[in-house]
Amino acid sequence: MGSRLCANRAQARPQNSLHNLHVTAAPNNLPAALLALGDFAFIDVETTGMRPLEDRLTEVAIIRFSKNEPPRVWQSLINPGVAIPAEIQSLTGITNAMVRDAPSFFDCRDAVREMLQGAYFVAHNARFDYGFIKNAFRREGEAFTSDVLCTVRLSRKLYPESTGHGLDAVAARHRLFVDDRHRAMGDANVTARFVHHACDELATETVAAAAKSLLKMPSLPAHLPQSALDELPDSPGVYLFFGVNDLPIYIGKAKALRERVRAHFSSDHMTPNDIRLSQEIRRLEWIPTAGEFGALLLEAQLVKEKLPLHNVTLRRKMKTGFLTFSDDSEIPSWQLASDAEAFEAGNTKVLRIGPFSDKASARKWLMFAAREHELCDHAIGISRPRHPGEPCFPRQVGRCHGVCDGAESRTLHRDRLLAAVGALEMPRWPFAGKVIYEEQDATNDRCDLLQFDQWCALAGGERMPFDGDVYRLLTRTLAQYRHRFREASARAAQ
Ligand SMILES: [Zn+2]
């Protein structure tokens, strides 16, 4: 009822109705078996450009299907508050003149919210529309989250043999013609009709199953309240699962909390551990962070502090280590990363290769590098000679240059060895000491200050144990955003 009122309100705007195209005849409702999953809000937006953070909406159209109710339709041109670039005007047909007297997103936000709230957000290339709607709400100081169903992915899943899943290709293939294509309502309408058509052609159950799997629809654990997963934000962060008492049974980190937590309970992706968690979980908590770093560090800290029953992460991480080569031997030793001495800044005498997740994978990597570069198995300790001068096995089949039987000099072999393993050499810490990294999440207006030293994170001033995930993220981030790291050097304090 309320939303039909909304549609009327929008159409009643005199300045708006002038510019609205005719409202396409209300589409037939979707099959009940599909709507049993929930409401489906088909949406399409037109914009001033391609970037959800900088560009603005110029038109929104929404068709909402609910069980036991006729479909509801809402659309409006939107004044973007900025000029529409000429090439976009000709692409969408929406001109500056058309939106001049249109309402702003602020004016439309209640109607848009009401049309979308509690429904699946369905669109062709849905990330685009979702990004724009989310940012439009954010600019008004409102958080908007929804479960997103992309009909490009749905089309791929339902018609894997077809090539081309853009809206033009889909419309042509299924003969879905409307006369206002490339405008928001026309495109939302084609998208809805595509899903309807697929239900007719392939059976509703097939479409529902595909939608369910794309939505990673969780089967709610037996002891969680119905609404437990609704409020999860899209932001990065750490989540904690609790059982019957106050100790977490599992702690995890996520780039997107909502998607990650729900994946634990979505039947397509459940691991044996997820099934156990699903049986034991009674409530959950989450702590949003500004980014991946913050999530990674907070997870490590909390896991270490609370030792949740079902966390294998920490135990797995304790096995991380390096192969080290000293000046006088070509046989590497295995050094656990948890060995604090490994990270003394002055320790430059050894060449450190890694990190590896455990000793066995380090050995495997070394053997592979040895074969690739025709190194000597005896010289690097993969095998042992039974008497001095015995050729190694690869030598016997022509895959070692012969440092074992004197055909290659030790110096040359050593140089080739160092070149071969050099790709995984752990670089020196590129700063004088501690650094501060500002991790920012513009979308959620959050900022975390994180500290690092010698490839390790600091928590409360203390260096945390080496963590391969932190290391990899650090090297990647340094390569791209070196300027975001500030030295918190002793020099500044002097
Ligand atoms: Zn050899």
Coordinates of C-alpha atoms and ligand atoms in Angstrom, one line a residue:
M1 CA 0.0 0.0 0.0
G2 CA 2.6 2.5 1.2
S3 CA 4.7 2.0 -1.8
R4 CA 1.9 2.4 -4.3
L5 CA 1.3 5.7 -2.5
C6 CA 4.9 6.5 -3.2
A7 CA 4.5 5.8 -6.9
N8 CA 1.6 8.2 -7.0
R9 CA 3.5 10.8 -5.1
A10 CA 6.3 10.7 -7.6
Q11 CA 4.0 10.9 -10.6
A12 CA 2.1 13.7 -9.0
R13 CA 5.1 15.9 -9.1
P14 CA 4.3 18.3 -11.9
Q15 CA 7.8 19.1 -12.8
N16 CA 8.5 15.4 -12.9
S17 CA 5.7 14.0 -14.9
L18 CA 6.5 16.3 -17.7
H19 CA 9.8 14.5 -18.2
N20 CA 8.7 11.0 -17.4
L21 CA 8.3 8.7 -20.3
H22 CA 5.0 6.9 -20.4
V23 CA 4.9 4.3 -17.6
T24 CA 5.3 0.9 -19.3
A25 CA 2.2 -1.2 -18.6
A26 CA 2.7 -3.0 -15.2
P27 CA 4.5 -6.2 -15.9
N28 CA 3.0 -9.6 -15.1
N29 CA 3.9 -10.8 -11.7
L30 CA 6.8 -13.2 -11.3
P31 CA 5.9 -16.8 -10.5
A32 CA 5.0 -17.5 -6.9
A33 CA 7.7 -20.2 -6.5
L34 CA 10.3 -17.5 -7.2
L35 CA 8.7 -14.9 -5.0
A36 CA 8.7 -17.5 -2.2
L37 CA 12.5 -16.5 -1.9
G38 CA 11.5 -12.9 -1.1
D39 CA 10.6 -9.7 -2.9
F40 CA 12.5 -8.8 -6.1
A41 CA 13.2 -5.2 -6.9
F42 CA 14.4 -4.7 -10.5
I43 CA 16.2 -1.5 -10.8
D44 CA 18.0 0.5 -13.4
V45 CA 19.8 3.8 -13.1
E46 CA 21.1 6.4 -15.5
T47 CA 24.0 8.5 -14.4
T48 CA 26.4 11.3 -15.4
G49 CA 29.3 8.9 -15.8
M50 CA 30.7 5.5 -14.8
R51 CA 32.2 6.2 -11.4
P52 CA 29.9 5.6 -8.4
L53 CA 32.0 7.7 -6.1
E54 CA 32.2 10.9 -8.3
D55 CA 29.3 10.7 -10.7
R56 CA 25.7 11.2 -10.0
L57 CA 22.3 9.7 -10.7
T58 CA 20.1 11.2 -13.4
E59 CA 17.3 8.7 -13.4
V60 CA 16.1 5.7 -11.3
A61 CA 13.4 3.2 -12.2
I62 CA 12.3 0.3 -9.9
I63 CA 9.8 -2.5 -10.4
R64 CA 9.1 -4.4 -7.3
F65 CA 7.5 -7.9 -7.2
S66 CA 6.0 -9.3 -4.0
K67 CA 4.2 -12.5 -3.3
N68 CA 0.4 -12.0 -3.3
E69 CA 0.6 -8.4 -4.4
P70 CA 0.6 -6.7 -7.8
P71 CA 3.9 -5.4 -9.0
R72 CA 4.7 -1.8 -8.0
V73 CA 6.5 0.6 -10.3
W74 CA 8.4 3.8 -9.4
Q75 CA 10.5 6.0 -11.6
S76 CA 11.9 9.5 -11.7
L77 CA 14.4 11.7 -13.4
I78 CA 16.8 13.1 -10.9
N79 CA 18.6 16.4 -10.9
P80 CA 22.2 15.4 -10.4
G81 CA 23.3 18.9 -9.3
V82 CA 26.1 18.8 -11.8
A83 CA 26.2 19.1 -15.6
I84 CA 25.7 15.9 -17.7
P85 CA 28.7 15.5 -20.1
A86 CA 27.6 15.9 -23.7
E87 CA 28.6 12.3 -24.7
I88 CA 26.5 10.9 -21.8
Q89 CA 23.6 13.0 -22.8
S90 CA 23.6 11.5 -26.3
L91 CA 24.2 8.0 -24.9
T92 CA 21.2 8.0 -22.5
G93 CA 19.1 10.7 -24.2
I94 CA 18.8 12.4 -20.8
T95 CA 19.7 16.1 -21.3
N96 CA 20.6 18.8 -18.8
A97 CA 17.3 20.5 -19.8
M98 CA 15.3 17.4 -18.9
V99 CA 16.7 17.1 -15.3
R100 CA 16.8 20.9 -14.6
D101 CA 13.4 20.8 -12.8
A102 CA 13.6 17.2 -11.7
P103 CA 13.7 16.4 -7.9
S104 CA 17.1 15.7 -6.4
F105 CA 18.1 12.4 -4.9
F106 CA 17.4 13.9 -1.5
D107 CA 13.8 14.5 -2.6
C108 CA 13.5 10.9 -3.8
R109 CA 15.3 9.1 -1.1
D110 CA 12.2 8.0 0.9
A111 CA 10.5 6.6 -2.2
V112 CA 13.7 4.8 -3.4
R113 CA 14.3 3.4 0.1
E114 CA 10.8 2.1 0.4
M115 CA 10.8 0.5 -3.0
L116 CA 14.1 -1.3 -2.3
Q117 CA 13.9 -2.1 1.4
G118 CA 13.8 -5.7 2.3
A119 CA 13.9 -6.8 -1.4
Y120 CA 16.6 -8.4 -3.5
F121 CA 18.3 -5.7 -5.5
V122 CA 18.1 -7.0 -9.0
A123 CA 19.9 -5.4 -12.0
H124 CA 21.8 -6.1 -15.1
N125 CA 25.4 -5.5 -14.1
A126 CA 24.1 -5.0 -10.6
R127 CA 27.4 -3.7 -9.1
F128 CA 27.1 -0.6 -11.1
D129 CA 23.5 0.3 -10.1
Y130 CA 24.2 -0.8 -6.5
G131 CA 27.3 1.3 -6.3
F132 CA 25.4 4.4 -7.4
I133 CA 22.4 3.8 -5.1
K134 CA 24.7 3.1 -2.1
N135 CA 26.7 6.2 -2.7
A136 CA 23.7 8.4 -3.3
F137 CA 22.4 7.3 0.1
R138 CA 25.8 7.8 1.7
R139 CA 25.9 11.4 0.5
E140 CA 22.7 11.9 2.5
G141 CA 24.3 10.3 5.5
E142 CA 22.5 7.0 5.2
A143 CA 23.9 3.5 5.0
F144 CA 22.2 1.3 2.4
T145 CA 22.8 -2.4 2.1
S146 CA 21.0 -5.0 0.2
D147 CA 21.3 -8.5 -1.2
V148 CA 22.3 -8.1 -4.8
L149 CA 21.3 -10.3 -7.7
C150 CA 23.1 -9.6 -11.0
T151 CA 21.1 -10.7 -14.0
V152 CA 24.2 -10.9 -16.2
R153 CA 25.4 -13.6 -13.9
L154 CA 22.0 -15.2 -13.8
S155 CA 21.9 -15.2 -17.6
R156 CA 25.3 -16.9 -17.7
K157 CA 24.2 -19.5 -15.2
L158 CA 20.9 -20.2 -16.9
Y159 CA 22.2 -20.1 -20.5
P160 CA 25.9 -21.1 -20.3
E161 CA 25.9 -22.1 -24.0
S162 CA 24.9 -18.5 -25.1
T163 CA 27.5 -16.0 -25.9
G164 CA 27.0 -12.4 -24.9
H165 CA 25.1 -11.6 -21.8
G166 CA 24.8 -7.8 -22.1
L167 CA 21.3 -6.5 -22.0
D168 CA 21.1 -6.0 -25.8
A169 CA 22.2 -9.6 -26.4
V170 CA 19.8 -10.9 -23.8
A171 CA 16.9 -8.9 -25.1
A172 CA 17.6 -9.9 -28.7
R173 CA 18.0 -13.6 -27.8
H174 CA 14.8 -13.8 -25.9
R175 CA 12.9 -11.4 -28.1
L176 CA 12.1 -9.0 -25.3
F177 CA 11.3 -5.7 -26.9
V178 CA 10.3 -2.4 -25.2
D179 CA 10.2 1.0 -26.8
D180 CA 12.2 2.9 -24.2
R181 CA 15.4 0.8 -24.1
H182 CA 18.4 2.6 -22.6
R183 CA 16.2 4.6 -20.3
A184 CA 15.9 3.4 -16.7
M185 CA 12.4 2.0 -16.9
G186 CA 12.9 0.4 -20.3
D187 CA 16.0 -1.4 -19.0
A188 CA 14.5 -2.4 -15.7
N189 CA 11.5 -3.7 -17.6
V190 CA 13.6 -5.8 -20.0
T191 CA 15.5 -7.2 -17.1
A192 CA 12.3 -8.3 -15.3
R193 CA 10.9 -9.7 -18.4
F194 CA 14.1 -11.7 -18.9
V195 CA 13.6 -13.4 -15.6
H196 CA 10.0 -14.0 -16.3
H197 CA 10.8 -15.5 -19.6
A198 CA 13.5 -17.8 -18.1
C199 CA 10.9 -19.1 -15.6
D200 CA 8.6 -20.0 -18.5
E201 CA 11.3 -21.5 -20.7
L202 CA 13.4 -23.4 -18.1
A203 CA 11.0 -23.9 -15.1
T204 CA 10.7 -21.6 -12.2
E205 CA 12.6 -24.1 -9.9
T206 CA 15.6 -23.8 -12.1
V207 CA 15.6 -20.0 -12.0
A208 CA 15.0 -20.0 -8.2
A209 CA 17.9 -22.4 -7.6
A210 CA 20.2 -20.3 -9.8
A211 CA 19.1 -17.1 -8.0
K212 CA 19.6 -18.7 -4.6
S213 CA 23.1 -19.9 -5.4
L214 CA 24.1 -16.4 -6.8
L215 CA 22.6 -14.7 -3.8
K216 CA 24.7 -17.1 -1.6
M217 CA 21.4 -17.4 0.3
P218 CA 22.3 -18.6 3.7
S219 CA 20.3 -21.2 5.5
L220 CA 20.0 -19.6 8.8
P221 CA 21.6 -21.7 11.6
A222 CA 19.0 -23.3 13.8
H223 CA 19.8 -21.3 16.9
L224 CA 20.3 -17.8 15.4
P225 CA 17.4 -15.4 15.5
Q226 CA 15.7 -14.7 12.1
S227 CA 17.2 -11.2 11.8
A228 CA 20.8 -12.1 12.9
L229 CA 22.4 -11.7 9.5
D230 CA 20.3 -8.7 8.3
E231 CA 22.4 -5.9 9.8
L232 CA 25.8 -7.1 8.6
P233 CA 27.6 -4.2 6.8
D234 CA 29.4 -4.5 3.5
S235 CA 32.6 -3.1 5.1
P236 CA 35.8 -4.9 5.9
G237 CA 36.1 -6.2 9.5
V238 CA 36.3 -9.0 11.9
Y239 CA 33.4 -11.2 13.0
L240 CA 33.0 -13.4 16.1
F241 CA 30.7 -16.4 16.4
F242 CA 29.6 -17.3 19.9
G243 CA 28.2 -20.6 21.2
V244 CA 26.4 -21.1 24.5
N245 CA 28.9 -19.2 26.6
D246 CA 30.8 -15.9 26.3
L247 CA 33.8 -17.3 24.5
P248 CA 33.9 -17.0 20.8
I249 CA 33.9 -20.4 19.0
Y250 CA 35.2 -18.8 15.8
I251 CA 36.8 -15.5 14.7
G252 CA 37.2 -14.5 11.1
K253 CA 38.1 -11.5 9.0
A254 CA 36.5 -10.3 5.8
K255 CA 36.9 -7.8 3.1
A256 CA 33.1 -7.6 3.1
L257 CA 31.5 -8.7 6.3
R258 CA 28.1 -9.4 4.9
E259 CA 29.2 -11.6 2.1
R260 CA 31.7 -13.5 4.1
V261 CA 29.6 -14.3 7.1
R262 CA 26.7 -15.4 5.0
A263 CA 29.0 -17.6 2.9
H264 CA 29.6 -19.6 6.1
F265 CA 26.0 -20.6 6.1
S266 CA 25.1 -20.8 2.4
S267 CA 24.7 -24.4 1.4
D268 CA 26.8 -24.1 -1.8
H269 CA 29.9 -23.2 0.1
M270 CA 29.7 -25.0 3.4
T271 CA 32.8 -26.7 4.7
P272 CA 32.7 -29.4 7.4
N273 CA 33.9 -26.6 9.8
D274 CA 31.0 -24.4 8.7
I275 CA 28.5 -27.2 9.4
R276 CA 29.9 -27.6 12.9
L277 CA 29.8 -23.8 13.4
S278 CA 26.2 -23.6 12.1
Q279 CA 25.2 -26.2 14.7
E280 CA 26.9 -24.5 17.6
I281 CA 26.4 -20.8 16.9
R282 CA 24.0 -18.9 19.2
R283 CA 24.9 -15.3 18.4
L284 CA 27.4 -13.2 16.4
E285 CA 29.2 -9.9 16.7
W286 CA 31.3 -7.9 14.3
I287 CA 33.8 -5.1 14.4
P288 CA 34.1 -3.0 11.2
T289 CA 37.6 -1.9 10.1
A290 CA 38.7 0.6 7.5
G291 CA 40.3 -2.0 5.4
E292 CA 41.9 -5.4 4.9
F293 CA 45.0 -4.6 7.0
G294 CA 42.9 -3.6 10.0
A295 CA 40.8 -6.7 9.7
L296 CA 43.8 -8.9 9.4
L297 CA 45.5 -7.4 12.4
L298 CA 42.5 -7.4 14.6
E299 CA 41.7 -11.0 13.7
A300 CA 45.2 -12.1 14.6
Q301 CA 45.1 -10.2 17.9
L302 CA 41.7 -11.5 18.9
V303 CA 42.4 -15.1 17.9
K304 CA 45.6 -15.0 19.9
E305 CA 43.8 -13.6 22.9
K306 CA 40.7 -15.7 22.8
L307 CA 41.8 -19.0 21.2
P308 CA 38.5 -19.9 19.7
L309 CA 37.8 -23.6 19.5
H310 CA 37.3 -23.8 15.7
N311 CA 40.1 -21.5 14.6
V312 CA 42.8 -23.3 12.7
T313 CA 44.3 -20.1 11.4
L314 CA 46.7 -19.4 14.2
R315 CA 47.9 -23.0 14.5
R316 CA 48.5 -23.0 10.7
K317 CA 50.3 -19.7 10.9
M318 CA 52.6 -21.0 13.6
K319 CA 54.2 -23.2 11.0
T320 CA 55.2 -20.3 8.7
G321 CA 58.9 -20.0 8.1
F322 CA 61.8 -19.3 5.8
L323 CA 64.7 -21.0 4.0
T324 CA 67.9 -19.2 5.0
F325 CA 71.2 -19.4 3.3
S326 CA 74.3 -18.3 5.2
D327 CA 77.6 -17.1 3.6
D328 CA 79.4 -20.4 3.9
S329 CA 76.8 -23.0 2.9
E330 CA 74.6 -23.7 -0.1
I331 CA 72.4 -26.0 2.0
P332 CA 69.5 -23.9 3.4
S333 CA 68.3 -24.2 6.9
W334 CA 64.6 -24.0 7.9
Q335 CA 63.8 -21.1 10.2
L336 CA 60.4 -20.7 11.8
A337 CA 59.0 -17.2 11.5
S338 CA 58.0 -17.4 15.2
D339 CA 61.7 -17.4 16.0
A340 CA 62.1 -13.8 17.1
E341 CA 65.7 -13.6 16.1
A342 CA 64.7 -14.0 12.5
F343 CA 63.6 -10.4 12.5
E344 CA 66.5 -8.6 14.0
A345 CA 67.1 -5.7 11.7
G346 CA 70.8 -6.1 11.8
N347 CA 70.7 -9.7 10.6
T348 CA 72.0 -9.2 7.1
K349 CA 74.3 -12.1 6.9
V350 CA 71.7 -14.5 5.8
L351 CA 69.7 -14.6 2.6
R352 CA 66.1 -15.3 3.6
I353 CA 63.7 -16.9 1.1
G354 CA 60.0 -17.1 1.7
P355 CA 57.7 -17.0 3.6
F356 CA 56.5 -20.6 3.2
S357 CA 53.4 -21.9 4.9
D358 CA 55.4 -24.8 6.3
K359 CA 58.6 -26.8 5.9
A360 CA 57.2 -29.3 3.5
S361 CA 56.0 -26.6 1.0
A362 CA 59.4 -24.9 1.3
R363 CA 61.1 -28.1 0.4
K364 CA 58.8 -28.7 -2.5
W365 CA 59.5 -25.2 -3.8
L366 CA 63.2 -25.7 -3.5
M367 CA 63.1 -29.0 -5.4
F368 CA 61.1 -27.4 -8.1
A369 CA 63.5 -24.4 -8.4
A370 CA 66.4 -26.9 -8.5
R371 CA 65.0 -28.8 -11.5
E372 CA 64.0 -25.6 -13.3
H373 CA 67.5 -24.2 -13.0
E374 CA 69.5 -27.4 -13.2
L375 CA 71.0 -27.1 -9.8
C376 CA 72.8 -29.8 -7.9
D377 CA 70.7 -31.9 -5.5
H378 CA 73.7 -32.9 -3.4
A379 CA 74.9 -29.3 -3.2
I380 CA 71.7 -27.9 -1.9
G381 CA 70.9 -30.7 0.5
I382 CA 68.0 -32.3 -1.3
S383 CA 70.0 -35.6 -1.4
R384 CA 73.3 -36.7 0.1
P385 CA 76.3 -38.2 -1.7
R386 CA 77.3 -41.7 -0.4
H387 CA 80.9 -40.9 -1.1
P388 CA 82.7 -37.7 -2.0
G389 CA 82.4 -36.9 -5.7
E390 CA 79.4 -39.1 -6.3
P391 CA 77.2 -37.4 -9.0
C392 CA 73.6 -36.6 -7.9
F393 CA 70.7 -38.2 -9.6
P394 CA 69.9 -35.2 -11.8
R395 CA 73.6 -35.2 -12.9
Q396 CA 73.2 -38.8 -14.1
V397 CA 70.3 -37.8 -16.3
G398 CA 71.9 -34.5 -17.5
R399 CA 69.8 -32.1 -15.3
C400 CA 72.7 -30.8 -13.1
H401 CA 75.7 -28.9 -14.3
G402 CA 78.0 -31.1 -12.2
V403 CA 79.2 -29.2 -9.2
C404 CA 78.9 -32.7 -7.5
D405 CA 81.5 -34.4 -9.8
G406 CA 83.7 -31.4 -10.3
A407 CA 82.3 -30.3 -13.7
E408 CA 81.0 -27.0 -12.4
S409 CA 82.8 -24.6 -10.0
R410 CA 81.3 -24.0 -6.6
T411 CA 81.2 -20.2 -7.2
L412 CA 79.3 -20.6 -10.4
H413 CA 76.8 -23.0 -8.8
R414 CA 76.4 -20.7 -5.9
D415 CA 75.7 -17.7 -8.2
R416 CA 73.1 -19.7 -10.1
L417 CA 71.5 -20.9 -6.9
L418 CA 71.2 -17.3 -5.5
A419 CA 69.7 -16.2 -8.9
A420 CA 67.3 -19.0 -8.8
V421 CA 65.9 -18.4 -5.3
G422 CA 66.3 -14.7 -5.5
A423 CA 62.8 -14.2 -6.7
L424 CA 61.5 -15.1 -3.3
E425 CA 64.1 -13.3 -1.3
M426 CA 62.6 -11.4 1.5
P427 CA 63.5 -7.8 1.0
R428 CA 65.1 -5.7 3.8
W429 CA 62.6 -3.6 5.7
P430 CA 62.7 -0.4 3.6
F431 CA 62.4 2.0 6.6
A432 CA 64.6 3.1 9.4
G433 CA 62.2 1.7 11.9
K434 CA 58.5 1.8 12.8
V435 CA 56.0 3.2 10.3
I436 CA 52.5 4.3 10.5
Y437 CA 50.0 3.4 7.9
E438 CA 46.7 5.2 7.6
E439 CA 44.1 2.8 6.3
Q440 CA 41.1 4.6 4.9
D441 CA 37.6 3.5 3.9
A442 CA 36.1 6.4 2.0
T443 CA 32.7 4.7 1.5
N444 CA 32.2 4.2 5.2
D445 CA 34.2 7.2 6.4
R446 CA 36.5 5.2 8.6
C447 CA 40.2 5.5 9.2
D448 CA 42.5 3.1 11.1
L449 CA 46.1 4.0 12.2
L450 CA 48.2 0.9 11.9
Q451 CA 51.9 0.4 12.9
F452 CA 54.5 -1.9 11.4
D453 CA 58.1 -2.7 11.9
Q454 CA 60.4 -5.3 10.3
W455 CA 57.5 -6.7 8.2
C456 CA 55.4 -7.3 11.4
A457 CA 52.5 -5.5 12.8
L458 CA 52.7 -3.7 16.2
A459 CA 49.9 -4.0 18.7
G460 CA 50.1 -1.8 21.8
G461 CA 53.7 -1.0 20.9
E462 CA 54.7 -4.6 20.9
R463 CA 55.8 -6.4 17.7
M464 CA 53.4 -9.2 16.8
P465 CA 54.6 -12.5 15.5
F466 CA 55.4 -12.6 11.8
D467 CA 52.3 -13.3 9.8
G468 CA 52.6 -14.4 6.1
D469 CA 49.3 -12.7 5.2
V470 CA 50.4 -9.4 6.8
Y471 CA 53.7 -9.7 5.0
R472 CA 52.1 -10.3 1.6
L473 CA 49.6 -7.5 2.0
L474 CA 52.4 -5.2 3.2
T475 CA 54.6 -5.8 0.2
R476 CA 51.7 -5.4 -2.2
T477 CA 50.6 -2.2 -0.5
L478 CA 54.1 -0.8 -0.3
A479 CA 54.6 -1.3 -4.0
Q480 CA 51.5 0.7 -4.8
Y481 CA 51.0 3.2 -2.0
R482 CA 54.5 3.8 -0.5
H483 CA 53.5 7.4 0.1
R484 CA 50.9 6.4 2.6
F485 CA 53.5 5.0 5.1
R486 CA 54.9 7.5 7.5
E487 CA 58.1 6.9 9.5
A488 CA 57.6 7.0 13.2
S489 CA 61.3 7.2 13.5
A490 CA 63.4 7.6 16.7
R491 CA 64.9 10.6 15.0
A492 CA 61.7 12.5 15.3
A493 CA 61.6 11.9 19.0
Q494 CA 65.2 13.1 19.6
Ligands
ZN1 ZN 74.7 -32.6 -8.9

